[in-house]
Amino acid sequence: MRYILKKTGVLLITLLLISLLAFLAFQIVPGDPTTKLLGSEYSPERAAALRAEMGLDRNVLVRYVDWLTGFVTGDLGVSYSYGMGVRQVMAGKGVVTAALSLMAWALVIAISIPMGITLARWQGGRLDRACVAMNQVFMAIPPFFLGILFTYLFGLVLHLFVPGGFVSPRQSVWGFLGYLVFPALAIAIPKAAMVTKLLRSSIINQMGENYVRTAYSRGNSRWGVIRGHVLRNAILPVVTFVAMTLADIVAGSIIVEQVFALPGLGRLLLASIGNRDYPVVQCIVVIIAFVVVFMNYLADVVTQTIDPRVRLA
Amino acid sequence: MKIKHNKNFTAGAIITAFMLAVILIGMVWTPYDPNAMSGAERMLAPCPSHPLGTDNFGRDILSRVVEGAGATFVIAAATVAIGLAAGLVVGGLTGYYGGWLDEVVMRFNDAVAAFPSILLALVLIALFGSGKYNIILALGLLFIPSFARVVRSEVARQKSLDYVAGARLMGAGDMRILFLHILPNIIPVLLPSVAIGFNNAVLAEASMSYLSVGVQPPDASLGRMLNEAQGYLLTAPWYALSAGVAIILLVLGFGLLSEGMGGEYGAA
């Protein structure tokens, strides 16, 4: 319990720090938002009036507290380039990124856990050697290139999906999820290769322990030893790693959304960086960062729950 | 220096040596001018005079892949150099002196490391603006924490060893001990990290250029080429394939090298 409390404290401080840094970063950017907003109607008096209206003439810290209060209560500010609330701009985009990331994450787990166990079970066999070599290559493929390969192979040659097409979840949930399968696979496969490799070597490392010899001596088969004894020890480092891959998966989805032209937060983020629309960039960055930090926190808590030996370092 | 002479190291060394040789030759000679356009030779399939075909402007893809791999490699090297230099100073000082500063810097490092690196790079690009040099700066800054962490833990371990006490008895100052005595001893531990750093830098540069915030046209870059090639997938699939395979070879080579030296490829 003390562990969880302390971790929660650290989590809150980290979240505050991230939001403060993200806010300050976009305050020191050269260039004044009023220049862009006013465009050709720019005059010093109008700019000053607009600055006062937007509250830009106040102290930075006051504005930070204001922004944070708004952020927490759901008022995300106003976009520079779309002329509407950041919330309206982001509507529907978060669902795409979240669904894509979660699907990729589920695929990583669904592919790598059975694979890792199977390879360790038949360690040194033909399947194992072939897969270990292939793993190395898959780990080196950037997700966006895999996405391009999928577009070519499954989209253009096999016509399994229409490249650049998209079904909104409002029209059809299944159609929407169907469109995410290939992007999710593109993100998941390189990560799944890493997790497979980690789980395989984690199991193989455990196989030399004394308790394994004891389990064998009681007449267990290799499969029985792995399933009944080794797995619960070997899975611990994998749980931590799988939780940490979520950060990479979200980052991967920013790029892969671009490959498949999916209207998610990643595409909005890139468009907003191009437009210098800082309120939108700031919001997306803080939201993604919060999710990632929160997932890492959950991973710590879960690891501690399944293995009470892990204590505060 | 202990290198596990295994298949990983050998394979990595061969792939990396091959890519480096291609890049070095490409710096003095390419079959065609990488930026020379030719209206009559647009979208040629691979053939004897253009082994990897030509792109939508009739430029020779082999020449562009070689030049692009060179650009990617130079950016990755500059990035790793910035990260390593700053990481040595930060990690060296915090590891050597310890104390509250160490605590603060390492907490900050942890926070940065937990972040998706592409997201941080994009934030820095949003602040600095896009372009080749800004990419180097942004990625270099991002790489400092991972190097600082490795250097710090190794310096902290080494500083209690006898040879450091010996140097101190001989009257050496802190800076002399840190940079002339300890530093050479941590190089073997650093090498796998440098290889992993290269691996990540190549991937990051390719991603950034693919997203059009890195190297700007008409300069060739592997990520940039993939971006352009995507529009011609149906008519010229060899275009995307050539650039993509070059990225994979660079990443795979460095990844295998680091693993052969005892690093954890993929864990960073």
mmCIF file of N, CA, C and O in Angstrom, chain A residues 14 17-18 21 25-26 29-30 136-137 139-145 148-149 151-152 156 191 194 197-198 241 247-248 250-251 254-255 258-260 269-270 273 276 278 281 285 288-289 292-293 296, chain B residues 7-8 108 111 114-119 122-123 125-130 203 206-207 210-211 213 223 226-227 230 233-234 237 240-245 247-248 251-252 256 259 264-268:
data_model
loop_
_atom_site.group_PDB
_atom_site.id
_atom_site.type_symbol
_atom_site.label_atom_id
_atom_site.label_comp_id
_atom_site.label_asym_id
_atom_site.label_seq_id
_atom_site.Cartn_x
_atom_site.Cartn_y
_atom_site.Cartn_z
ATOM 1 N N THR A 14 4.980 14.080 -11.693
ATOM 2 C CA THR A 14 5.438 13.964 -13.080
ATOM 3 C C THR A 14 4.442 14.612 -14.034
ATOM 4 O O THR A 14 4.821 15.348 -14.943
ATOM 5 N N LEU A 17 4.700 18.321 -13.874
ATOM 6 C CA LEU A 17 5.953 18.768 -14.496
ATOM 7 C C LEU A 17 5.831 18.756 -16.013
ATOM 8 O O LEU A 17 6.230 19.707 -16.694
ATOM 9 N N ILE A 18 5.240 17.676 -16.535
ATOM 10 C CA ILE A 18 5.090 17.571 -17.985
ATOM 11 C C ILE A 18 4.222 18.709 -18.507
ATOM 12 O O ILE A 18 4.556 19.365 -19.493
ATOM 13 N N LEU A 21 6.188 21.985 -18.386
ATOM 14 C CA LEU A 21 7.220 22.060 -19.431
ATOM 15 C C LEU A 21 6.592 22.269 -20.803
ATOM 16 O O LEU A 21 7.050 23.105 -21.591
ATOM 17 N N ALA A 25 7.318 25.532 -22.960
ATOM 18 C CA ALA A 25 8.011 25.350 -24.237
ATOM 19 C C ALA A 25 7.350 26.183 -25.321
ATOM 20 O O ALA A 25 8.019 26.824 -26.131
ATOM 21 N N PHE A 26 5.999 26.200 -25.321
ATOM 22 C CA PHE A 26 5.319 26.906 -26.399
ATOM 23 C C PHE A 26 5.160 28.399 -26.110
ATOM 24 O O PHE A 26 4.616 29.129 -26.928
ATOM 25 N N VAL A 29 8.478 30.140 -27.829
ATOM 26 C CA VAL A 29 8.618 30.079 -29.283
ATOM 27 C C VAL A 29 8.660 31.497 -29.835
ATOM 28 O O VAL A 29 7.840 32.332 -29.453
ATOM 29 N N PRO A 30 9.612 31.761 -30.735
ATOM 30 C CA PRO A 30 9.611 33.080 -31.351
ATOM 31 C C PRO A 30 8.343 33.264 -32.171
ATOM 32 O O PRO A 30 7.797 32.311 -32.713
ATOM 33 N N GLN A 136 15.235 -11.034 -35.702
ATOM 34 C CA GLN A 136 16.232 -9.959 -35.823
ATOM 35 C C GLN A 136 15.868 -9.029 -36.964
ATOM 36 O O GLN A 136 15.966 -7.821 -36.850
ATOM 37 N N VAL A 137 15.441 -9.623 -38.085
ATOM 38 C CA VAL A 137 15.110 -8.800 -39.246
ATOM 39 C C VAL A 137 13.845 -7.998 -38.969
ATOM 40 O O VAL A 137 13.786 -6.793 -39.232
ATOM 41 N N MET A 139 12.703 -6.934 -36.211
ATOM 42 C CA MET A 139 12.960 -5.848 -35.261
ATOM 43 C C MET A 139 13.545 -4.629 -35.956
ATOM 44 O O MET A 139 13.465 -3.521 -35.459
ATOM 45 N N ALA A 140 14.188 -4.831 -37.119
ATOM 46 C CA ALA A 140 14.870 -3.734 -37.797
ATOM 47 C C ALA A 140 13.960 -3.010 -38.793
ATOM 48 O O ALA A 140 14.366 -2.018 -39.377
ATOM 49 N N ILE A 141 12.722 -3.509 -38.993
ATOM 50 C CA ILE A 141 11.851 -2.868 -39.985
ATOM 51 C C ILE A 141 11.103 -1.707 -39.335
ATOM 52 O O ILE A 141 10.406 -1.909 -38.346
ATOM 53 N N PRO A 142 11.249 -0.487 -39.859
ATOM 54 C CA PRO A 142 10.484 0.618 -39.299
ATOM 55 C C PRO A 142 8.999 0.412 -39.571
ATOM 56 O O PRO A 142 8.653 -0.021 -40.678
ATOM 57 N N PRO A 143 8.115 0.692 -38.590
ATOM 58 C CA PRO A 143 6.681 0.465 -38.771
ATOM 59 C C PRO A 143 6.132 1.141 -40.023
ATOM 60 O O PRO A 143 5.274 0.574 -40.688
ATOM 61 N N PHE A 144 6.645 2.341 -40.357
ATOM 62 C CA PHE A 144 6.043 3.000 -41.516
ATOM 63 C C PHE A 144 6.401 2.299 -42.817
ATOM 64 O O PHE A 144 5.614 2.279 -43.749
ATOM 65 N N PHE A 145 7.567 1.660 -42.870
ATOM 66 C CA PHE A 145 7.905 0.913 -44.086
ATOM 67 C C PHE A 145 7.045 -0.348 -44.184
ATOM 68 O O PHE A 145 6.568 -0.717 -45.253
ATOM 69 N N ILE A 148 3.858 0.658 -45.556
ATOM 70 C CA ILE A 148 3.896 0.843 -47.017
ATOM 71 C C ILE A 148 3.859 -0.515 -47.722
ATOM 72 O O ILE A 148 3.144 -0.703 -48.697
ATOM 73 N N LEU A 149 4.600 -1.478 -47.178
ATOM 74 C CA LEU A 149 4.580 -2.828 -47.761
ATOM 75 C C LEU A 149 3.170 -3.424 -47.720
ATOM 76 O O LEU A 149 2.702 -4.013 -48.689
ATOM 77 N N THR A 151 0.356 -1.747 -47.585
ATOM 78 C CA THR A 151 -0.487 -1.023 -48.532
ATOM 79 C C THR A 151 -0.332 -1.630 -49.915
ATOM 80 O O THR A 151 -1.300 -1.845 -50.637
ATOM 81 N N TYR A 152 0.909 -1.927 -50.293
ATOM 82 C CA TYR A 152 1.167 -2.475 -51.608
ATOM 83 C C TYR A 152 0.598 -3.887 -51.731
ATOM 84 O O TYR A 152 -0.198 -4.182 -52.617
ATOM 85 N N LEU A 156 -3.054 -2.885 -52.725
ATOM 86 C CA LEU A 156 -3.015 -2.698 -54.176
ATOM 87 C C LEU A 156 -3.001 -4.022 -54.936
ATOM 88 O O LEU A 156 -3.579 -4.120 -56.004
ATOM 89 N N LYS A 191 7.424 -4.710 -32.682
ATOM 90 C CA LYS A 191 7.398 -4.801 -31.218
ATOM 91 C C LYS A 191 7.203 -6.238 -30.775
ATOM 92 O O LYS A 191 7.815 -6.700 -29.810
ATOM 93 N N MET A 194 10.346 -8.083 -30.656
ATOM 94 C CA MET A 194 11.162 -7.804 -29.472
ATOM 95 C C MET A 194 10.643 -8.561 -28.258
ATOM 96 O O MET A 194 11.420 -9.141 -27.494
ATOM 97 N N LYS A 197 11.358 -12.271 -28.366
ATOM 98 C CA LYS A 197 12.756 -12.544 -28.068
ATOM 99 C C LYS A 197 13.023 -12.470 -26.564
ATOM 100 O O LYS A 197 13.691 -13.328 -25.988
ATOM 101 N N LEU A 198 12.430 -11.441 -25.928
ATOM 102 C CA LEU A 198 12.634 -11.253 -24.491
ATOM 103 C C LEU A 198 12.035 -12.410 -23.706
ATOM 104 O O LEU A 198 12.686 -12.972 -22.808
ATOM 105 N N PHE A 241 8.146 -4.795 -19.664
ATOM 106 C CA PHE A 241 8.530 -4.364 -21.007
ATOM 107 C C PHE A 241 7.303 -4.113 -21.879
ATOM 108 O O PHE A 241 7.224 -3.104 -22.584
ATOM 109 N N ALA A 247 4.362 3.257 -24.997
ATOM 110 C CA ALA A 247 4.868 4.561 -25.410
ATOM 111 C C ALA A 247 5.317 4.509 -26.866
ATOM 112 O O ALA A 247 4.968 5.384 -27.672
ATOM 113 N N ASP A 248 6.064 3.460 -27.215
ATOM 114 C CA ASP A 248 6.536 3.330 -28.600
ATOM 115 C C ASP A 248 5.386 3.095 -29.560
ATOM 116 O O ASP A 248 5.421 3.527 -30.702
ATOM 117 N N VAL A 250 2.289 4.188 -29.253
ATOM 118 C CA VAL A 250 1.613 5.468 -29.511
ATOM 119 C C VAL A 250 2.448 6.294 -30.490
ATOM 120 O O VAL A 250 1.921 6.864 -31.451
ATOM 121 N N ALA A 251 3.764 6.319 -30.288
ATOM 122 C CA ALA A 251 4.638 7.044 -31.207
ATOM 123 C C ALA A 251 4.543 6.442 -32.601
ATOM 124 O O ALA A 251 4.433 7.158 -33.599
ATOM 125 N N ILE A 254 1.480 7.580 -34.439
ATOM 126 C CA ILE A 254 1.561 8.927 -35.022
ATOM 127 C C ILE A 254 2.050 8.827 -36.469
ATOM 128 O O ILE A 254 1.513 9.472 -37.368
ATOM 129 N N ILE A 255 3.056 7.976 -36.695
ATOM 130 C CA ILE A 255 3.633 7.877 -38.034
ATOM 131 C C ILE A 255 2.752 7.028 -38.947
ATOM 132 O O ILE A 255 2.515 7.374 -40.101
ATOM 133 N N GLN A 258 -0.133 8.434 -40.681
ATOM 134 C CA GLN A 258 0.256 9.175 -41.881
ATOM 135 C C GLN A 258 0.320 8.242 -43.092
ATOM 136 O O GLN A 258 -0.111 8.606 -44.178
ATOM 137 N N VAL A 259 0.847 7.027 -42.865
ATOM 138 C CA VAL A 259 0.990 6.071 -43.971
ATOM 139 C C VAL A 259 -0.376 5.680 -44.526
ATOM 140 O O VAL A 259 -0.584 5.628 -45.733
ATOM 141 N N PHE A 260 -1.324 5.399 -43.618
ATOM 142 C CA PHE A 260 -2.627 4.908 -44.055
ATOM 143 C C PHE A 260 -3.660 6.024 -44.144
ATOM 144 O O PHE A 260 -4.839 5.744 -44.331
ATOM 145 N N LEU A 269 -1.699 16.329 -35.196
ATOM 146 C CA LEU A 269 -0.480 16.883 -34.584
ATOM 147 C C LEU A 269 0.474 17.392 -35.659
ATOM 148 O O LEU A 269 0.974 18.516 -35.591
ATOM 149 N N LEU A 270 0.690 16.561 -36.685
ATOM 150 C CA LEU A 270 1.622 16.971 -37.744
ATOM 151 C C LEU A 270 1.099 18.176 -38.509
ATOM 152 O O LEU A 270 1.849 19.111 -38.805
ATOM 153 N N ILE A 273 1.596 21.187 -36.341
ATOM 154 C CA ILE A 273 2.988 21.635 -36.290
ATOM 155 C C ILE A 273 3.285 22.444 -37.553
ATOM 156 O O ILE A 273 3.885 23.509 -37.505
ATOM 157 N N ARG A 276 1.790 25.832 -37.268
ATOM 158 C CA ARG A 276 2.192 26.528 -36.048
ATOM 159 C C ARG A 276 0.970 26.820 -35.159
ATOM 160 O O ARG A 276 0.831 27.904 -34.599
ATOM 161 N N TYR A 278 -0.103 26.242 -32.059
ATOM 162 C CA TYR A 278 0.449 25.730 -30.800
ATOM 163 C C TYR A 278 -0.575 25.248 -29.778
ATOM 164 O O TYR A 278 -0.302 24.265 -29.089
ATOM 165 N N VAL A 281 -1.147 21.649 -30.714
ATOM 166 C CA VAL A 281 0.056 20.836 -30.495
ATOM 167 C C VAL A 281 0.224 20.557 -29.009
ATOM 168 O O VAL A 281 0.428 19.409 -28.583
ATOM 169 N N VAL A 285 0.156 16.877 -27.235
ATOM 170 C CA VAL A 285 1.369 16.409 -26.575
ATOM 171 C C VAL A 285 1.087 16.068 -25.116
ATOM 172 O O VAL A 285 1.474 14.997 -24.628
ATOM 173 N N ILE A 288 -1.114 12.820 -24.852
ATOM 174 C CA ILE A 288 -0.357 11.587 -25.117
ATOM 175 C C ILE A 288 0.613 11.303 -23.978
ATOM 176 O O ILE A 288 0.733 10.176 -23.491
ATOM 177 N N ALA A 289 1.310 12.355 -23.510
ATOM 178 C CA ALA A 289 2.272 12.180 -22.426
ATOM 179 C C ALA A 289 1.585 11.656 -21.175
ATOM 180 O O ALA A 289 2.088 10.746 -20.503
ATOM 181 N N VAL A 292 0.808 7.973 -21.545
ATOM 182 C CA VAL A 292 1.996 7.130 -21.467
ATOM 183 C C VAL A 292 2.501 7.022 -20.024
ATOM 184 O O VAL A 292 2.785 5.919 -19.529
ATOM 185 N N VAL A 293 2.585 8.158 -19.345
ATOM 186 C CA VAL A 293 3.082 8.139 -17.969
ATOM 187 C C VAL A 293 2.146 7.331 -17.078
ATOM 188 O O VAL A 293 2.583 6.558 -16.220
ATOM 189 N N ASN A 296 2.733 3.646 -17.581
ATOM 190 C CA ASN A 296 3.946 3.194 -16.899
ATOM 191 C C ASN A 296 3.691 3.022 -15.405
ATOM 192 O O ASN A 296 4.187 2.084 -14.780
ATOM 193 N N LYS B 7 27.695 -15.222 -34.025
ATOM 194 C CA LYS B 7 27.115 -14.992 -35.351
ATOM 195 C C LYS B 7 26.571 -13.571 -35.458
ATOM 196 O O LYS B 7 26.697 -12.933 -36.492
ATOM 197 N N ASN B 8 25.942 -13.077 -34.362
ATOM 198 C CA ASN B 8 25.373 -11.731 -34.414
ATOM 199 C C ASN B 8 26.422 -10.704 -34.779
ATOM 200 O O ASN B 8 26.220 -9.862 -35.646
ATOM 201 N N PHE B 108 14.905 13.643 -13.867
ATOM 202 C CA PHE B 108 14.578 14.316 -15.128
ATOM 203 C C PHE B 108 14.828 13.357 -16.295
ATOM 204 O O PHE B 108 14.003 13.228 -17.204
ATOM 205 N N ALA B 111 12.096 10.830 -16.607
ATOM 206 C CA ALA B 111 10.880 11.396 -17.193
ATOM 207 C C ALA B 111 11.026 11.478 -18.705
ATOM 208 O O ALA B 111 10.118 11.110 -19.442
ATOM 209 N N ALA B 114 10.847 8.034 -20.422
ATOM 210 C CA ALA B 114 9.546 7.375 -20.445
ATOM 211 C C ALA B 114 8.690 7.885 -21.592
ATOM 212 O O ALA B 114 7.669 7.310 -21.921
ATOM 213 N N PHE B 115 9.108 8.960 -22.216
ATOM 214 C CA PHE B 115 8.335 9.630 -23.256
ATOM 215 C C PHE B 115 8.521 8.951 -24.597
ATOM 216 O O PHE B 115 9.596 8.460 -24.882
ATOM 217 N N PRO B 116 7.493 8.934 -25.457
ATOM 218 C CA PRO B 116 7.739 8.446 -26.816
ATOM 219 C C PRO B 116 8.723 9.397 -27.504
ATOM 220 O O PRO B 116 8.477 10.601 -27.559
ATOM 221 N N SER B 117 9.847 8.867 -28.002
ATOM 222 C CA SER B 117 10.889 9.772 -28.484
ATOM 223 C C SER B 117 10.448 10.538 -29.731
ATOM 224 O O SER B 117 10.811 11.697 -29.909
ATOM 225 N N ILE B 118 9.612 9.905 -30.573
ATOM 226 C CA ILE B 118 9.144 10.607 -31.770
ATOM 227 C C ILE B 118 8.338 11.839 -31.371
ATOM 228 O O ILE B 118 8.466 12.915 -31.973
ATOM 229 N N LEU B 119 7.546 11.707 -30.307
ATOM 230 C CA LEU B 119 6.712 12.819 -29.860
ATOM 231 C C LEU B 119 7.591 13.977 -29.406
ATOM 232 O O LEU B 119 7.380 15.139 -29.787
ATOM 233 N N LEU B 122 9.174 15.655 -32.282
ATOM 234 C CA LEU B 122 8.228 16.517 -32.997
ATOM 235 C C LEU B 122 8.010 17.823 -32.250
ATOM 236 O O LEU B 122 7.889 18.885 -32.866
ATOM 237 N N VAL B 123 7.963 17.755 -30.903
ATOM 238 C CA VAL B 123 7.810 18.988 -30.122
ATOM 239 C C VAL B 123 9.001 19.906 -30.382
ATOM 240 O O VAL B 123 8.838 21.106 -30.654
ATOM 241 N N ILE B 125 10.930 19.940 -32.953
ATOM 242 C CA ILE B 125 10.858 20.431 -34.329
ATOM 243 C C ILE B 125 9.830 21.559 -34.422
ATOM 244 O O ILE B 125 10.045 22.552 -35.119
ATOM 245 N N ALA B 126 8.719 21.406 -33.669
ATOM 246 C CA ALA B 126 7.712 22.476 -33.671
ATOM 247 C C ALA B 126 8.329 23.753 -33.125
ATOM 248 O O ALA B 126 7.987 24.856 -33.557
ATOM 249 N N LEU B 127 9.265 23.617 -32.174
ATOM 250 C CA LEU B 127 9.897 24.794 -31.582
ATOM 251 C C LEU B 127 10.992 25.358 -32.486
ATOM 252 O O LEU B 127 11.069 26.569 -32.700
ATOM 253 N N PHE B 128 11.856 24.489 -33.012
ATOM 254 C CA PHE B 128 13.011 24.969 -33.781
ATOM 255 C C PHE B 128 12.674 25.236 -35.240
ATOM 256 O O PHE B 128 13.380 25.966 -35.921
ATOM 257 N N GLY B 129 11.650 24.553 -35.773
ATOM 258 C CA GLY B 129 11.396 24.564 -37.211
ATOM 259 C C GLY B 129 12.042 23.329 -37.824
ATOM 260 O O GLY B 129 12.917 22.720 -37.211
ATOM 261 N N SER B 130 11.589 22.945 -39.046
ATOM 262 C CA SER B 130 12.104 21.709 -39.624
ATOM 263 C C SER B 130 13.407 21.976 -40.373
ATOM 264 O O SER B 130 13.870 23.104 -40.455
ATOM 265 N N LEU B 203 16.639 5.114 -37.364
ATOM 266 C CA LEU B 203 15.183 4.973 -37.380
ATOM 267 C C LEU B 203 14.492 6.319 -37.193
ATOM 268 O O LEU B 203 13.534 6.647 -37.892
ATOM 269 N N ALA B 206 14.904 8.576 -40.274
ATOM 270 C CA ALA B 206 14.059 8.106 -41.371
ATOM 271 C C ALA B 206 12.600 8.473 -41.111
ATOM 272 O O ALA B 206 11.899 8.937 -42.017
ATOM 273 N N SER B 207 12.152 8.299 -39.849
ATOM 274 C CA SER B 207 10.763 8.632 -39.532
ATOM 275 C C SER B 207 10.504 10.119 -39.737
ATOM 276 O O SER B 207 9.506 10.511 -40.330
ATOM 277 N N TYR B 210 10.461 10.970 -43.306
ATOM 278 C CA TYR B 210 9.236 10.447 -43.902
ATOM 279 C C TYR B 210 8.067 11.389 -43.622
ATOM 280 O O TYR B 210 7.219 11.618 -44.477
ATOM 281 N N LEU B 211 8.043 11.953 -42.408
ATOM 282 C CA LEU B 211 6.965 12.875 -42.036
ATOM 283 C C LEU B 211 7.198 14.274 -42.592
ATOM 284 O O LEU B 211 6.513 15.212 -42.224
ATOM 285 N N VAL B 213 9.502 16.450 -41.988
ATOM 286 C CA VAL B 213 10.039 17.501 -41.135
ATOM 287 C C VAL B 213 11.557 17.395 -41.031
ATOM 288 O O VAL B 213 12.183 18.181 -40.326
ATOM 289 N N GLY B 223 14.191 8.318 -45.681
ATOM 290 C CA GLY B 223 12.809 8.507 -45.225
ATOM 291 C C GLY B 223 12.020 9.340 -46.215
ATOM 292 O O GLY B 223 10.880 9.029 -46.570
ATOM 293 N N LEU B 226 10.958 7.367 -49.193
ATOM 294 C CA LEU B 226 9.803 6.509 -48.931
ATOM 295 C C LEU B 226 8.520 7.319 -49.016
ATOM 296 O O LEU B 226 7.510 6.859 -49.542
ATOM 297 N N ASN B 227 8.578 8.548 -48.513
ATOM 298 C CA ASN B 227 7.419 9.422 -48.569
ATOM 299 C C ASN B 227 7.008 9.652 -50.021
ATOM 300 O O ASN B 227 5.839 9.529 -50.384
ATOM 301 N N GLN B 230 5.660 6.463 -51.916
ATOM 302 C CA GLN B 230 4.351 5.944 -51.552
ATOM 303 C C GLN B 230 3.290 6.322 -52.582
ATOM 304 O O GLN B 230 2.345 5.581 -52.816
ATOM 305 N N LEU B 233 3.336 3.675 -55.589
ATOM 306 C CA LEU B 233 3.459 2.268 -55.211
ATOM 307 C C LEU B 233 3.016 1.325 -56.315
ATOM 308 O O LEU B 233 3.665 0.317 -56.587
ATOM 309 N N LEU B 234 1.905 1.676 -56.971
ATOM 310 C CA LEU B 234 1.345 0.750 -57.939
ATOM 311 C C LEU B 234 2.204 0.700 -59.202
ATOM 312 O O LEU B 234 2.446 -0.364 -59.765
ATOM 313 N N PRO B 237 6.807 0.019 -57.614
ATOM 314 C CA PRO B 237 7.027 -0.515 -56.254
ATOM 315 C C PRO B 237 8.504 -0.644 -55.901
ATOM 316 O O PRO B 237 8.860 -0.601 -54.723
ATOM 317 N N ALA B 240 9.927 2.305 -53.513
ATOM 318 C CA ALA B 240 9.760 2.194 -52.063
ATOM 319 C C ALA B 240 10.641 1.080 -51.510
ATOM 320 O O ALA B 240 11.268 1.228 -50.454
ATOM 321 N N LEU B 241 10.689 -0.026 -52.247
ATOM 322 C CA LEU B 241 11.416 -1.190 -51.762
ATOM 323 C C LEU B 241 12.908 -0.879 -51.587
ATOM 324 O O LEU B 241 13.518 -1.250 -50.578
ATOM 325 N N SER B 242 13.514 -0.170 -52.551
ATOM 326 C CA SER B 242 14.949 0.121 -52.473
ATOM 327 C C SER B 242 15.272 0.961 -51.241
ATOM 328 O O SER B 242 16.195 0.650 -50.485
ATOM 329 N N ALA B 243 14.481 2.032 -51.043
ATOM 330 C CA ALA B 243 14.754 2.911 -49.903
ATOM 331 C C ALA B 243 14.533 2.163 -48.592
ATOM 332 O O ALA B 243 15.343 2.264 -47.661
ATOM 333 N N GLY B 244 13.438 1.385 -48.532
ATOM 334 C CA GLY B 244 13.117 0.676 -47.301
ATOM 335 C C GLY B 244 14.164 -0.356 -46.937
ATOM 336 O O GLY B 244 14.575 -0.470 -45.775
ATOM 337 N N VAL B 245 14.633 -1.101 -47.938
ATOM 338 C CA VAL B 245 15.628 -2.134 -47.658
ATOM 339 C C VAL B 245 16.934 -1.498 -47.183
ATOM 340 O O VAL B 245 17.604 -2.012 -46.287
ATOM 341 N N ILE B 247 17.195 1.217 -45.385
ATOM 342 C CA ILE B 247 17.001 1.550 -43.957
ATOM 343 C C ILE B 247 17.153 0.294 -43.114
ATOM 344 O O ILE B 247 17.851 0.283 -42.096
ATOM 345 N N ILE B 248 16.487 -0.789 -43.554
ATOM 346 C CA ILE B 248 16.532 -2.026 -42.771
ATOM 347 C C ILE B 248 17.973 -2.507 -42.616
ATOM 348 O O ILE B 248 18.396 -2.899 -41.521
ATOM 349 N N VAL B 251 19.815 -0.333 -40.016
ATOM 350 C CA VAL B 251 19.349 -0.610 -38.649
ATOM 351 C C VAL B 251 19.788 -1.999 -38.204
ATOM 352 O O VAL B 251 20.287 -2.186 -37.094
ATOM 353 N N LEU B 252 19.601 -2.974 -39.087
ATOM 354 C CA LEU B 252 19.935 -4.359 -38.746
ATOM 355 C C LEU B 252 21.427 -4.489 -38.438
ATOM 356 O O LEU B 252 21.820 -5.134 -37.469
ATOM 357 N N LEU B 256 22.666 -5.721 -34.802
ATOM 358 C CA LEU B 256 23.397 -6.976 -34.596
ATOM 359 C C LEU B 256 24.758 -6.707 -33.957
ATOM 360 O O LEU B 256 25.196 -7.446 -33.077
ATOM 361 N N GLU B 259 24.322 -6.105 -30.313
ATOM 362 C CA GLU B 259 24.002 -7.344 -29.616
ATOM 363 C C GLU B 259 25.241 -8.222 -29.481
ATOM 364 O O GLU B 259 25.472 -8.849 -28.455
ATOM 365 N N GLU B 264 21.675 -4.775 -25.309
ATOM 366 C CA GLU B 264 20.316 -5.276 -25.433
ATOM 367 C C GLU B 264 19.640 -4.554 -26.584
ATOM 368 O O GLU B 264 19.067 -3.492 -26.432
ATOM 369 N N TYR B 265 19.726 -5.133 -27.766
ATOM 370 C CA TYR B 265 19.114 -4.544 -28.945
ATOM 371 C C TYR B 265 17.609 -4.577 -28.781
ATOM 372 O O TYR B 265 17.030 -5.595 -28.463
ATOM 373 N N GLY B 266 16.992 -3.429 -28.990
ATOM 374 C CA GLY B 266 15.537 -3.406 -28.893
ATOM 375 C C GLY B 266 15.038 -2.993 -27.532
ATOM 376 O O GLY B 266 13.911 -2.572 -27.396
ATOM 377 N N ALA B 267 15.889 -3.076 -26.517
ATOM 378 C CA ALA B 267 15.436 -2.701 -25.183
ATOM 379 C C ALA B 267 15.496 -1.201 -24.985
ATOM 380 O O ALA B 267 14.889 -0.660 -24.075
ATOM 381 N N ALA B 268 16.242 -0.497 -25.838
ATOM 382 C CA ALA B 268 16.396 0.945 -25.626
ATOM 383 C C ALA B 268 15.231 1.699 -26.233
ATOM 384 O O ALA B 268 14.629 1.242 -27.174
#
